[in-house]
Short mmCIF file of C-alpha atoms and ligand atoms in Angstrom, two decimals:
data_model
loop_
_atom_site.label_atom_id
_atom_site.label_comp_id
_atom_site.label_asym_id
_atom_site.label_seq_id
_atom_site.Cartn_x
_atom_site.Cartn_y
_atom_site.Cartn_z
CA UNK A 1263 -44.21 -78.44 11.87
CA UNK A 1264 -43.78 -73.66 12.17
CA UNK A 1265 -41.14 -72.05 10.60
CA UNK A 1266 -39.25 -69.14 12.61
CA UNK A 1267 -37.26 -67.20 10.19
CA UNK A 1268 -35.00 -64.43 10.41
CA UNK A 1269 -36.68 -61.09 10.51
CA UNK A 1270 -34.21 -59.14 8.16
CA UNK A 1271 -35.15 -55.18 6.56
CA UNK A 1272 -38.87 -55.44 7.52
CA UNK A 1273 -39.40 -58.72 6.13
CA UNK A 1274 -39.93 -62.62 7.97
CA UNK A 1275 -36.76 -64.69 5.94
CA UNK A 1276 -36.21 -67.93 5.14
CA UNK A 1277 -33.66 -69.56 5.91
CA UNK A 1278 -30.55 -70.93 3.22
CA UNK A 1279 -27.87 -72.32 5.27
CA UNK A 1280 -30.17 -75.72 6.06
CA UNK A 1281 -29.47 -75.27 9.70
CA UNK A 1282 -32.27 -75.61 11.95
CA UNK A 1283 -32.37 -75.82 15.54
CA UNK A 1284 -35.30 -77.35 17.11
CA UNK A 1285 -37.12 -75.51 19.63
CA UNK A 1286 -39.23 -77.32 22.41
CA UNK A 1287 -42.29 -76.34 24.27
CA UNK A 1288 -40.91 -76.95 27.79
CA UNK A 1289 -44.00 -78.03 29.44
CA UNK A 1290 -44.47 -81.65 26.96
CA UNK A 1291 -41.54 -81.56 25.90
CA UNK A 1292 -42.34 -81.52 22.09
CA UNK A 1293 -40.71 -79.86 19.30
CA UNK A 1294 -43.23 -77.37 18.77
CA UNK A 1295 -41.10 -75.33 16.15
CA UNK A 1296 -37.81 -75.25 14.20
CA UNK A 1297 -35.29 -71.91 13.83
CA UNK A 1298 -33.35 -71.52 10.49
CA UNK A 1299 -29.63 -71.28 11.89
CA UNK A 1300 -27.69 -67.82 9.83
CA UNK A 1301 -24.81 -69.17 8.06
CA UNK A 1302 -21.76 -66.10 7.87
CA UNK A 1303 -23.63 -64.97 4.23
CA UNK A 1304 -27.29 -64.62 5.49
CA UNK A 1305 -26.13 -62.65 8.30
CA UNK A 1306 -24.39 -60.40 6.33
CA UNK A 1307 -27.11 -59.13 4.00
CA UNK A 1308 -28.69 -58.20 6.97
CA UNK A 1309 -25.59 -56.30 8.52
CA UNK A 1310 -26.03 -54.55 3.91
CA UNK A 1311 -30.36 -54.22 5.13
CA UNK A 1312 -28.89 -51.50 8.05
CA UNK A 1313 -26.11 -50.36 6.70
CA UNK A 1314 -28.92 -49.19 4.67
CA UNK A 1315 -30.78 -48.29 7.08
CA UNK A 1316 -28.42 -46.35 9.00
CA UNK A 1317 -28.16 -43.21 6.64
CA UNK A 1318 -31.33 -43.13 6.90
CA UNK A 1319 -32.37 -42.92 10.71
CA UNK A 1320 -29.19 -41.13 12.43
CA UNK A 1321 -31.13 -38.45 10.53
CA UNK A 1322 -33.89 -38.73 11.17
CA UNK A 1323 -34.76 -35.36 14.87
CA UNK A 1324 -34.11 -37.50 18.27
CA UNK A 1325 -37.63 -36.18 19.15
CA UNK A 1326 -39.25 -38.21 16.16
CA UNK A 1327 -37.08 -41.22 17.01
CA UNK A 1328 -38.18 -40.65 20.77
CA UNK A 1329 -42.16 -40.61 19.35
CA UNK A 1330 -41.14 -44.43 16.96
CA UNK A 1331 -39.97 -45.87 20.64
CA UNK A 1332 -43.66 -44.10 22.11
CA UNK A 1333 -45.11 -45.87 19.54
CA UNK A 1334 -43.51 -49.18 20.30
CA UNK A 1335 -43.95 -48.68 23.98
CA UNK A 1336 -47.52 -48.70 22.79
CA UNK A 1337 -48.19 -51.25 21.25
CA UNK A 1338 -45.67 -53.96 23.27
CA UNK A 1339 -48.51 -53.00 26.48
CA UNK A 1340 -51.22 -53.65 23.32
CA UNK A 1341 -49.89 -56.93 22.64
CA UNK A 1342 -48.91 -57.91 26.33
CA UNK A 1343 -50.93 -60.82 26.27
CA UNK A 1344 -50.53 -62.80 23.78
CA UNK A 1345 -45.73 -61.87 24.30
CA UNK A 1346 -45.63 -63.62 27.46
CA UNK A 1347 -47.64 -66.08 26.23
CA UNK A 1348 -45.30 -66.63 23.60
CA UNK A 1349 -42.19 -66.11 26.00
CA UNK A 1350 -43.96 -67.93 27.94
CA UNK A 1351 -44.50 -71.39 26.06
CA UNK A 1352 -41.02 -71.34 23.89
CA UNK A 1353 -39.44 -70.73 27.85
CA UNK A 1354 -41.66 -72.70 30.34
CA UNK A 1355 -41.85 -69.21 32.58
CA UNK A 1356 -44.64 -68.10 33.83
CA UNK A 1357 -47.23 -66.00 32.73
CA UNK A 1358 -46.49 -63.84 35.70
CA UNK A 1359 -43.10 -63.77 34.81
CA UNK A 1360 -42.68 -63.20 31.73
CA UNK A 1361 -45.45 -60.73 31.14
CA UNK A 1362 -42.28 -59.36 34.37
CA UNK A 1363 -40.35 -60.40 31.08
CA UNK A 1364 -41.80 -57.21 29.27
CA UNK A 1365 -42.04 -55.13 31.71
CA UNK A 1366 -38.87 -54.62 32.60
CA UNK A 1367 -37.76 -54.67 28.87
CA UNK A 1368 -40.09 -52.07 28.35
CA UNK A 1369 -39.17 -49.92 31.14
CA UNK A 1370 -36.03 -49.21 29.07
CA UNK A 1371 -38.31 -48.22 26.29
CA UNK A 1372 -39.93 -45.56 28.83
CA UNK A 1373 -35.57 -44.32 28.72
CA UNK A 1374 -35.02 -44.40 25.22
CA UNK A 1375 -38.70 -42.60 25.41
CA UNK A 1376 -36.38 -39.83 26.49
CA UNK A 1377 -32.97 -40.06 23.94
CA UNK A 1378 -33.45 -35.80 23.15
CA UNK A 1379 -32.31 -35.19 26.37
CA UNK A 1380 -29.70 -37.49 27.20
CA UNK A 1381 -28.15 -37.03 23.62
CA UNK A 1382 -27.46 -33.49 25.18
CA UNK A 1383 -23.86 -33.10 24.92
CA UNK A 1384 -21.34 -29.97 26.97
CA UNK A 1385 -20.43 -26.20 25.97
CA UNK A 1386 -18.46 -24.46 27.07
CA UNK A 1387 -18.80 -21.08 26.63
CA UNK A 1388 -15.51 -18.57 26.23
CA UNK A 1389 -12.71 -21.56 26.71
CA UNK A 1390 -10.74 -19.59 25.53
CA UNK A 1391 -11.09 -15.72 23.77
CA UNK A 1392 -13.46 -15.93 21.25
CA UNK A 1393 -13.23 -19.51 22.06
CA UNK A 1394 -16.22 -22.33 22.43
CA UNK A 1395 -15.33 -25.89 23.13
CA UNK A 1396 -18.48 -28.67 22.30
CA UNK A 1397 -19.81 -31.64 22.21
CA UNK A 1398 -22.34 -33.92 21.07
CA UNK A 1399 -23.10 -37.46 20.68
CA UNK A 1400 -22.65 -39.31 17.52
CA UNK A 1401 -24.45 -42.80 17.05
CA UNK A 1402 -21.40 -45.34 15.88
CA UNK A 1403 -23.42 -47.20 12.91
CA UNK A 1404 -25.15 -50.35 12.91
CA UNK A 1405 -24.50 -52.55 15.88
CA UNK A 1406 -25.49 -55.97 16.96
CA UNK A 1407 -26.90 -57.88 20.22
CA UNK A 1408 -26.57 -60.98 21.16
CA UNK A 1409 -29.40 -62.61 24.31
CA UNK A 1410 -29.23 -65.96 26.53
CA UNK A 1411 -32.52 -67.29 26.14
CA UNK A 1412 -34.03 -67.30 30.18
CA UNK A 1413 -34.85 -63.70 29.36
CA UNK A 1414 -36.08 -63.40 25.75
CA UNK A 1415 -38.04 -59.73 26.28
CA UNK A 1416 -36.30 -57.46 29.09
CA UNK A 1417 -33.02 -57.99 27.36
CA UNK A 1418 -32.80 -57.73 23.56
CA UNK A 1419 -34.70 -54.44 24.83
CA UNK A 1420 -32.31 -53.10 27.41
CA UNK A 1421 -29.93 -53.58 24.10
CA UNK A 1422 -32.31 -52.21 21.19
CA UNK A 1423 -33.29 -49.73 22.98
CA UNK A 1424 -31.34 -47.60 23.82
CA UNK A 1425 -29.05 -48.33 20.43
CA UNK A 1426 -31.78 -47.21 18.21
CA UNK A 1427 -32.51 -44.22 20.19
CA UNK A 1428 -29.41 -42.45 19.75
CA UNK A 1429 -29.30 -43.48 15.52
CA UNK A 1430 -27.63 -46.63 15.41
CA UNK A 1431 -29.13 -49.86 13.16
CA UNK A 1432 -29.28 -53.30 14.86
CA UNK A 1433 -28.76 -56.77 13.78
CA UNK A 1434 -30.72 -58.94 17.24
CA UNK A 1435 -28.88 -62.41 17.37
CA UNK A 1436 -32.11 -63.63 20.06
CA UNK A 1437 -31.18 -67.50 22.16
CA UNK A 1438 -31.84 -70.41 19.43
CA UNK A 1439 -33.35 -72.11 22.35
CA UNK A 1440 -37.24 -69.35 22.05
CA UNK A 1441 -36.30 -66.74 19.04
CA UNK A 1442 -40.51 -66.09 18.97
CA UNK A 1443 -40.67 -63.37 20.48
CA UNK A 1444 -37.58 -61.64 19.09
CA UNK A 1445 -39.34 -61.56 16.47
CA UNK A 1446 -42.70 -60.48 17.67
CA UNK A 1447 -40.63 -57.33 19.05
CA UNK A 1448 -39.18 -56.30 15.46
CA UNK A 1449 -42.48 -56.91 13.68
CA UNK A 1450 -43.94 -53.96 16.16
CA UNK A 1451 -41.21 -52.08 15.83
CA UNK A 1452 -42.09 -51.13 12.69
CA UNK A 1453 -45.29 -50.82 13.22
CA UNK A 1454 -44.25 -47.94 15.04
CA UNK A 1455 -42.07 -46.58 12.74
CA UNK A 1456 -45.35 -46.65 9.98
CA UNK A 1457 -47.34 -45.07 13.24
CA UNK A 1458 -44.96 -42.15 14.12
CA UNK A 1459 -44.72 -41.17 10.29
CA UNK A 1460 -41.84 -42.85 9.85
CA UNK A 1461 -39.74 -45.45 7.49
CA UNK A 1462 -37.67 -47.98 9.75
CA UNK A 1463 -37.64 -51.22 7.17
CA UNK A 1464 -34.10 -52.28 8.18
CA UNK A 1465 -32.93 -50.40 11.43
CA UNK A 1466 -34.17 -53.27 14.03
CA UNK A 1467 -32.94 -56.78 11.80
CA UNK A 1468 -33.22 -60.22 13.58
CA UNK A 1469 -30.80 -62.84 13.03
CA UNK A 1470 -31.15 -67.03 14.06
CA UNK A 1471 -28.06 -68.63 15.13
CA UNK A 1472 -26.17 -70.51 16.84
CA UNK A 1473 -21.66 -70.39 17.42
CA UNK A 1474 -21.76 -69.33 13.22
CA UNK A 1475 -23.82 -66.58 13.15
CA UNK A 1476 -22.57 -65.39 16.63
CA UNK A 1477 -18.43 -65.58 14.35
CA UNK A 1478 -19.60 -64.27 11.55
CA UNK A 1479 -21.05 -60.61 14.30
CA UNK A 1480 -17.89 -60.45 15.65
CA UNK A 1481 -15.65 -60.98 12.61
CA UNK A 1482 -18.17 -58.41 10.37
CA UNK A 1483 -16.16 -55.16 9.27
CA UNK A 1484 -19.52 -53.25 9.03
CA UNK A 1485 -20.59 -53.80 12.53
CA UNK A 1486 -19.44 -50.85 15.17
CA UNK A 1487 -20.82 -52.73 18.76
CA UNK A 1488 -21.21 -55.80 20.18
CA UNK A 1489 -23.56 -56.41 23.55
CA UNK A 1490 -23.58 -59.21 24.67
CA UNK A 1491 -25.35 -61.77 27.20
CA UNK A 1492 -25.23 -65.00 28.14
CA UNK A 1493 -22.59 -67.33 30.80
CA UNK A 1494 -19.38 -66.20 30.95
CA UNK A 1495 -17.36 -68.81 29.17
CA UNK A 1496 -18.75 -67.18 25.82
CA UNK A 1497 -18.80 -63.53 27.06
CA UNK A 1498 -15.06 -64.62 27.47
CA UNK A 1499 -14.58 -65.29 24.18
CA UNK A 1500 -17.37 -63.14 22.65
CA UNK A 1501 -15.24 -59.83 24.08
CA UNK A 1502 -11.75 -61.26 22.50
CA UNK A 1503 -12.83 -62.14 20.11
CA UNK A 1504 -14.76 -59.07 18.81
CA UNK A 1505 -11.94 -56.24 20.10
CA UNK A 1506 -9.93 -58.69 18.31
CA UNK A 1507 -11.84 -57.28 15.76
CA UNK A 1508 -12.25 -53.75 16.83
CA UNK A 1509 -14.61 -53.28 17.86
CA UNK A 1510 -16.32 -52.18 20.61
CA UNK A 1511 -17.89 -55.11 23.34
CA UNK A 1512 -19.38 -55.58 26.90
CA UNK A 1513 -19.66 -59.09 27.68
CA UNK A 1514 -22.88 -59.40 30.28
CA UNK A 1515 -21.47 -63.64 32.20
CA UNK A 1516 -22.57 -66.03 34.32
CA UNK A 1517 -23.50 -65.15 38.27
CA UNK A 1518 -23.83 -66.44 41.96
CA UNK A 1519 -25.38 -64.46 43.71
CA UNK A 1520 -25.11 -64.36 47.80
CA UNK A 1521 -28.46 -63.55 50.26
CA UNK A 1522 -26.24 -62.57 53.71
CA UNK A 1523 -28.46 -63.04 56.47
CA UNK A 1524 -27.77 -61.27 59.76
CA UNK A 1525 -29.24 -62.57 62.69
CA UNK A 1526 -31.28 -59.41 63.02
CA UNK A 1527 -32.77 -59.57 59.67
CA UNK A 1528 -36.75 -58.87 59.32
CA UNK A 1529 -37.11 -63.56 58.78
CA UNK A 1530 -40.17 -63.30 58.17
CA UNK A 1531 -39.79 -61.58 55.11
CA UNK A 1532 -36.03 -62.90 54.47
CA UNK A 1533 -37.50 -65.60 53.97
CA UNK A 1534 -40.26 -65.00 51.80
CA UNK A 1535 -37.67 -63.67 49.59
CA UNK A 1536 -35.29 -65.69 49.68
CA UNK A 1537 -37.49 -68.89 48.72
CA UNK A 1538 -38.66 -65.91 45.93
CA UNK A 1539 -35.09 -65.23 44.90
CA UNK A 1540 -33.53 -69.15 44.81
CA UNK A 1541 -37.13 -70.58 43.03
CA UNK A 1542 -38.38 -67.87 40.59
CA UNK A 1543 -38.37 -68.61 37.46
CA UNK A 1544 -36.25 -72.11 38.21
CA UNK A 1545 -34.22 -70.32 39.21
CA UNK A 1546 -32.59 -68.98 35.80
CA UNK A 1547 -31.94 -65.56 36.09
CA UNK A 1548 -28.85 -64.55 36.62
CA UNK A 1549 -29.76 -62.51 39.83
CA UNK A 1550 -31.52 -64.81 41.55
CA UNK A 1551 -30.33 -66.41 44.45
CA UNK A 1552 -29.19 -69.34 44.83
CA UNK A 1553 -26.33 -69.06 47.76
CA UNK A 1554 -27.93 -67.40 51.63
CA UNK A 1555 -24.69 -67.04 53.51
CA UNK A 1556 -26.93 -66.70 57.77
CA UNK A 1557 -24.50 -65.44 59.73
CA UNK A 1558 -24.31 -67.60 63.21
CA UNK A 1559 -25.69 -71.34 63.75
CA UNK A 1560 -28.21 -69.44 65.82
CA UNK A 1561 -29.63 -67.53 62.93
CA UNK A 1562 -28.61 -71.21 60.58
CA UNK A 1563 -30.89 -73.07 61.61
CA UNK A 1564 -33.89 -71.28 62.04
CA UNK A 1565 -33.38 -70.23 58.11
CA UNK A 1566 -32.98 -73.56 57.32
CA UNK A 1567 -36.24 -75.05 59.39
CA UNK A 1568 -38.32 -71.62 57.77
CA UNK A 1569 -37.39 -72.23 54.10
CA UNK A 1570 -38.40 -75.80 54.85
CA UNK A 1571 -42.16 -74.98 55.64
CA UNK A 1572 -42.44 -72.21 52.26
CA UNK A 1573 -40.74 -74.71 49.99
CA UNK A 1574 -42.84 -77.91 50.70
CA UNK A 1575 -45.69 -75.01 49.68
CA UNK A 1576 -44.54 -74.25 47.47
CA UNK A 1577 -46.82 -74.82 43.65
CA UNK A 1578 -44.40 -76.01 40.79
CA UNK A 1579 -46.64 -76.33 37.26
CA UNK A 1580 -46.62 -76.11 33.72
CA UNK A 1581 -45.91 -71.87 32.46
CA UNK A 1582 -49.98 -71.08 31.64
CA UNK A 1583 -51.00 -72.49 35.50
CA UNK A 1584 -51.48 -69.23 37.25
CA UNK A 1585 -51.37 -71.15 40.98
CA UNK A 1586 -48.18 -71.64 39.60
CA UNK A 1587 -45.04 -69.93 40.86
CA UNK A 1588 -42.37 -71.78 39.03
CA UNK A 1589 -42.91 -73.73 35.04
CA UNK A 1590 -40.14 -75.90 34.13
CA UNK A 1591 -37.23 -75.22 33.03
CA UNK A 1592 -35.85 -74.45 28.87
CA UNK A 1593 -35.20 -77.84 27.91
CA UNK A 1594 -33.99 -81.09 28.95
CA UNK A 1595 -30.43 -81.06 28.62
CA UNK A 1596 -30.50 -77.95 30.80
CA UNK A 1597 -32.31 -80.14 33.20
CA UNK A 1598 -30.18 -83.08 33.58
CA UNK A 1599 -27.08 -80.55 34.07
CA UNK A 1600 -28.94 -79.26 37.34
CA UNK A 1601 -29.70 -82.91 37.99
CA UNK A 1602 -25.68 -84.05 38.01
CA UNK A 1603 -24.94 -81.03 40.18
CA UNK A 1604 -27.77 -82.33 42.69
CA UNK A 1605 -25.23 -85.48 42.75
CA UNK A 1606 -22.05 -83.91 43.02
CA UNK A 1607 -22.98 -81.94 45.51
CA UNK A 1608 -24.38 -84.74 48.00
CA UNK A 1609 -21.34 -86.42 46.55
CA UNK A 1610 -18.86 -83.76 47.33
CA UNK A 1611 -20.90 -83.87 50.73
CA UNK A 1612 -22.95 -80.98 50.83
CA UNK A 1613 -26.28 -82.03 52.85
CA UNK A 1614 -29.61 -82.36 50.63
CA UNK A 1615 -32.25 -81.79 52.65
CA UNK A 1616 -34.49 -80.95 50.34
CA UNK A 1617 -34.11 -83.37 46.64
CA UNK A 1618 -36.44 -81.66 43.32
CA UNK A 1619 -35.21 -84.09 41.12
CA UNK A 1620 -37.86 -86.58 41.70
CA UNK A 1621 -40.18 -83.79 41.09
CA UNK A 1622 -43.22 -85.78 38.66
CA UNK A 1623 -46.30 -83.59 37.05
CA UNK A 1624 -48.88 -85.45 36.60
CA UNK A 1625 -49.50 -85.76 32.25
CA UNK A 1626 -46.67 -84.09 31.48
CA UNK A 1627 -44.26 -86.48 32.26
CA UNK A 1628 -41.70 -85.57 29.81
CA UNK A 1629 -41.62 -81.73 30.92
CA UNK A 1630 -38.25 -79.92 31.73
CA UNK A 1631 -39.72 -80.46 35.37
CA UNK A 1632 -37.28 -80.32 38.07
CA UNK A 1633 -38.42 -79.93 42.04
CA UNK A 1634 -37.26 -77.34 44.43
CA UNK A 1635 -34.36 -78.53 45.56
CA UNK A 1636 -32.09 -76.89 49.45
CA UNK A 1637 -28.43 -78.32 50.73
CA UNK A 1638 -26.78 -77.04 53.49
CA UNK A 1639 -23.34 -76.99 54.86
CA UNK A 1640 -22.19 -76.16 51.84
CA UNK A 1641 -18.36 -74.96 51.95
CA UNK A 1642 -16.56 -72.86 49.34
CA UNK A 1643 -14.30 -75.27 48.23
CA UNK A 1644 -17.55 -77.83 46.25
CA UNK A 1645 -17.98 -77.08 42.53
CA UNK A 1646 -21.60 -76.88 43.39
CA UNK A 1647 -20.19 -73.70 45.47
CA UNK A 1648 -18.01 -71.82 42.58
CA UNK A 1649 -20.59 -72.59 39.98
CA UNK A 1650 -23.34 -70.94 38.23
CA UNK A 1651 -25.66 -74.48 38.83
CA UNK A 1652 -29.22 -71.81 36.96
CA UNK A 1653 -31.83 -74.19 38.48
CA UNK A 1654 -34.16 -74.37 40.83
CA UNK A 1655 -31.54 -74.97 43.87
CA UNK A 1656 -30.83 -73.19 46.81
CA UNK A 1657 -27.19 -73.68 48.83
CA UNK A 1658 -26.90 -73.14 52.58
CA UNK A 1659 -23.38 -72.11 52.98
CA UNK A 1660 -23.00 -70.82 56.64
CA UNK A 1661 -20.88 -68.43 58.81
CA UNK A 1662 -19.25 -67.30 61.78
CA UNK A 1663 -19.15 -64.19 61.09
CA UNK A 1664 -19.88 -60.27 59.31
CA UNK A 1665 -16.09 -60.71 57.69
CA UNK A 1666 -16.53 -64.36 56.74
CA UNK A 1667 -20.19 -63.30 55.10
CA UNK A 1668 -17.73 -59.95 53.06
CA UNK A 1669 -15.64 -62.83 52.23
CA UNK A 1670 -17.54 -65.24 50.51
CA UNK A 1671 -19.04 -63.38 47.86
CA UNK A 1672 -16.10 -60.94 47.74
CA UNK A 1673 -13.57 -63.90 46.99
CA UNK A 1674 -16.15 -65.60 43.89
CA UNK A 1675 -15.17 -65.82 40.37
CA UNK A 1676 -18.49 -64.39 39.94
CA UNK A 1677 -19.61 -61.05 41.13
CA UNK A 1678 -22.80 -59.84 39.59
CA UNK A 1679 -25.26 -59.45 41.86
CA UNK A 1680 -26.04 -59.79 46.07
CA UNK A 1681 -27.71 -59.50 48.80
CA UNK A 1682 -27.55 -58.48 52.97
CA UNK A 1683 -30.79 -58.66 55.02
CA UNK A 1684 -30.99 -56.78 57.72
CA UNK A 1685 -32.39 -54.14 59.99
CA UNK A 1686 -28.72 -52.37 60.91
CA UNK A 1687 -27.80 -49.26 58.34
CA UNK A 1688 -24.78 -49.40 59.83
CA UNK A 1689 -23.71 -52.84 59.08
CA UNK A 1690 -25.33 -52.62 56.13
CA UNK A 1691 -23.85 -49.69 54.25
CA UNK A 1692 -20.79 -51.26 55.34
CA UNK A 1693 -21.51 -53.89 53.34
CA UNK A 1694 -22.22 -52.43 50.61
CA UNK A 1695 -19.54 -50.21 50.46
CA UNK A 1696 -16.75 -53.15 50.73
CA UNK A 1697 -18.43 -56.03 49.13
CA UNK A 1698 -16.75 -57.32 45.65
CA UNK A 1699 -20.00 -56.62 43.66
CA UNK A 1700 -21.36 -55.33 40.83
CA UNK A 1701 -24.86 -55.36 42.59
CA UNK A 1702 -26.46 -54.21 45.81
CA UNK A 1703 -29.63 -55.70 47.38
CA UNK A 1704 -29.87 -54.11 50.96
CA UNK A 1705 -33.35 -55.54 51.97
CA UNK A 1706 -33.67 -56.13 48.48
CA UNK A 1707 -33.53 -59.24 47.43
CA UNK A 1708 -33.07 -59.41 43.77
CA UNK A 1709 -31.40 -55.48 42.94
CA UNK A 1710 -31.74 -54.80 39.13
CA UNK A 1711 -31.08 -51.32 38.93
CA UNK A 1712 -34.19 -49.48 37.38
CA UNK A 1713 -33.83 -48.84 33.23
CA UNK A 1714 -31.94 -45.13 34.26
CA UNK A 1715 -29.26 -46.96 36.81
CA UNK A 1716 -27.73 -49.48 34.57
CA UNK A 1717 -26.93 -52.96 34.92
CA UNK A 1718 -23.60 -54.95 35.14
CA UNK A 1719 -21.98 -57.00 37.19
CA UNK A 1720 -17.91 -56.59 38.39
CA UNK A 1721 -15.06 -60.33 38.05
CA UNK A 1722 -16.15 -63.13 35.53
CA UNK A 1723 -19.82 -61.43 34.99
CA UNK A 1724 -18.88 -58.81 32.78
CA UNK A 1725 -16.17 -58.62 30.23
CA UNK A 1726 -16.13 -54.34 28.48
CA UNK A 1727 -16.30 -51.68 31.26
CA UNK A 1728 -19.95 -50.06 30.41
CA UNK A 1729 -22.75 -51.25 31.57
CA UNK A 1730 -26.69 -52.12 30.29
CA UNK A 1731 -29.25 -48.98 30.07
CA UNK A 1732 -28.78 -46.49 31.44
CA UNK A 1733 -25.65 -43.53 30.77
CA UNK A 1734 -23.96 -46.58 30.09
CA UNK A 1735 -25.95 -47.51 27.78
CA UNK A 1736 -25.92 -43.86 26.33
CA UNK A 1737 -22.52 -43.81 25.62
CA UNK A 1738 -20.95 -47.21 24.78
CA UNK A 1739 -23.94 -47.04 21.93
CA UNK A 1740 -22.69 -43.61 20.82
CA UNK A 1741 -18.70 -41.94 20.23
CA UNK A 1742 -17.78 -38.34 21.49
CA UNK A 1743 -17.62 -35.38 19.00
CA UNK A 1744 -15.92 -31.98 20.78
CA UNK A 1745 -15.86 -29.05 18.14
CA UNK A 1746 -13.17 -25.54 19.43
CA UNK A 1747 -14.52 -22.87 17.84
CA UNK A 1748 -12.32 -19.89 17.43
CA UNK A 1749 -14.20 -16.61 15.99
CA UNK A 1750 -11.58 -14.29 16.01
CA UNK A 1751 -11.48 -10.10 16.48
CA UNK A 1752 -9.61 -7.85 14.42
CA UNK A 1753 -5.65 -9.27 12.84
CA UNK A 1754 -4.71 -13.18 12.83
CA UNK A 1755 -2.37 -14.08 13.96
CA UNK A 1756 0.96 -15.85 13.38
CA UNK A 1757 1.15 -19.44 13.25
CA UNK A 1758 1.87 -21.64 16.39
CA UNK A 1759 4.21 -24.00 17.15
CA UNK A 1760 3.86 -25.25 20.03
CA UNK A 1761 0.72 -26.84 21.53
CA UNK A 1762 -1.88 -24.52 22.43
CA UNK A 1763 -2.85 -24.01 26.02
CA UNK A 1764 -4.66 -21.72 27.83
CA UNK A 1765 -3.10 -19.17 29.64
P1 NAD B 1425 -24.66 -68.73 26.46
O1 NAD B 1425 -23.87 -68.74 26.91
O2 NAD B 1425 -25.09 -70.05 26.32
O3 NAD B 1425 -26.27 -68.00 25.51
C1 NAD B 1425 -25.89 -66.60 24.73
C2 NAD B 1425 -25.77 -66.39 23.80
O4 NAD B 1425 -24.45 -67.34 23.74
C3 NAD B 1425 -26.87 -66.88 23.06
O5 NAD B 1425 -27.25 -66.22 21.44
C4 NAD B 1425 -26.20 -68.07 21.63
O6 NAD B 1425 -27.55 -68.70 20.56
C5 NAD B 1425 -24.84 -67.79 22.51
N1 NAD B 1425 -23.90 -68.98 21.87
C6 NAD B 1425 -24.37 -69.57 22.51
N2 NAD B 1425 -22.96 -71.18 22.29
C7 NAD B 1425 -21.84 -70.54 21.41
C8 NAD B 1425 -20.64 -70.17 20.59
N3 NAD B 1425 -20.54 -72.16 21.72
N4 NAD B 1425 -19.76 -70.07 20.36
C9 NAD B 1425 -20.23 -68.23 20.61
N5 NAD B 1425 -21.64 -68.37 20.20
C10 NAD B 1425 -22.46 -69.38 21.34
O7 NAD B 1425 -26.20 -68.88 27.74
P2 NAD B 1425 -27.59 -68.56 28.16
O8 NAD B 1425 -27.65 -70.41 27.75
O9 NAD B 1425 -28.38 -68.57 26.67
O10 NAD B 1425 -28.15 -67.80 29.25
C11 NAD B 1425 -27.41 -67.78 30.95
C12 NAD B 1425 -26.17 -67.40 31.01
O11 NAD B 1425 -26.57 -66.29 30.04
C13 NAD B 1425 -25.49 -67.67 32.31
O12 NAD B 1425 -24.99 -68.00 32.68
C14 NAD B 1425 -26.29 -66.45 32.62
O13 NAD B 1425 -26.33 -65.78 34.52
C15 NAD B 1425 -26.01 -65.43 31.65
N6 NAD B 1425 -27.04 -64.42 31.89
C16 NAD B 1425 -26.46 -62.86 32.37
C17 NAD B 1425 -26.98 -61.82 32.52
C18 NAD B 1425 -26.77 -61.33 32.44
O14 NAD B 1425 -26.53 -59.87 32.50
N7 NAD B 1425 -24.86 -61.35 33.44
C19 NAD B 1425 -28.40 -62.00 31.76
C20 NAD B 1425 -28.89 -62.80 31.82
C21 NAD B 1425 -28.49 -64.38 31.38
#
């Protein structure tokens, strides 16, 4: 059995806690490796390495840190195929989708390559007589990232790309379900440092684990900030525990994204967009579109008919099948949870139009596959509407009016993403302005913002004030220092006992 080890201070480190987690191949259902699960002492060793490295790393000028990022990007691109295969073999998403996962992370690395520019502070010349004011952004020290299984390349890069470029050192606690790619990224980062002529030992460390490792991170006095992405209950726990221990926390949670279809939408394109966004990656995306809200009966009936045709042609296959549109879900447990939601949906009175529970792939009967599933006449009061299913299940919630369509995503407990499909610019504009959701797509089914903008939802989809990457990421991983400097001419002034003001 292959052992997946921690990566600390530039080296693979065997676990000493005696605890391990199984890493499956979701295509076959077999255990393919075991991953070490860290105890608090192992986490502490990584933090000490990161503390030591931080003084050295933050003293490297921003341009040279950027050169490591350029080199890292080049190395990841050169290793794209093997990284994507490794990612697919543990996650189950198809290879093309794994490449997308890596590419979206690399786009944040590209942003991080511009770090000298984003670190420039503000400057006011002559704020008073002989007085200049300037600000600088300084790194926090050692920071950590805790990431989910569904984007094992992109989300770690969202976090460490920005955090390291601005001068912090980093502890990554990736999902224990697909931990190999994060380790490989840390190895490539070491190579990138060497190629750029810098010692980056201890700058990026990977510590595997479960709740015990997360708790050790949240309570460790030397970790100054934690970025978390995962499900909402855990995000809330991370936010509450981390802030109670004096840390800066951003914690992104679950989602239930709606796609609103107005009667004037380009139906050919909309149906294709909906099917891709609902079933791509087996629905295991926080920006998937699992809820379609057609407005008016005619729109709903047409949408349902056309979705049925598209779903018929969907190909579910092993993650290495280039013709497959999506592969297995991540675990048997997750498959069972999705199947349970389908059963509950039926019991609570939604119409099960297509049932994916019986799907099986010849030769891969033990794989964690589940076929595309479609529900119609789903109502807002239903449990299966209110909760995140995170599987290949599309729910139609019929709305009578535009107002109702704005209200549905606005009143939902989650507020990650939403999309509207229409040819009416005025309606789209009004929808974008009024909807109570953090990221909006207009004829864009998966509105994940580009790397130099920021990613973040509202309501129970995010806890904390700052988004991921872009300038919000830079703000999260730095603190501002403002200097007021006076170089007076002539005689010195008397002591002042009142607060200084600009006269
Ligand atoms: P998860 O919450 O189970 O795990 C996320 C991280 O938390 C992992 O590193 C895991 O080891 C750790 N963890 C698990 N249980 C814990 C516990 N009891 N205490 C402390 N830490 C714990 O999430 P997942 O299943 O890996 O990922 C899917 C979820 O992530 C979905 O809800 C999805 O919507 C969400 N997600 C959100 C975003 C976003 O940006 N909003 C992006 C991707 C995924």
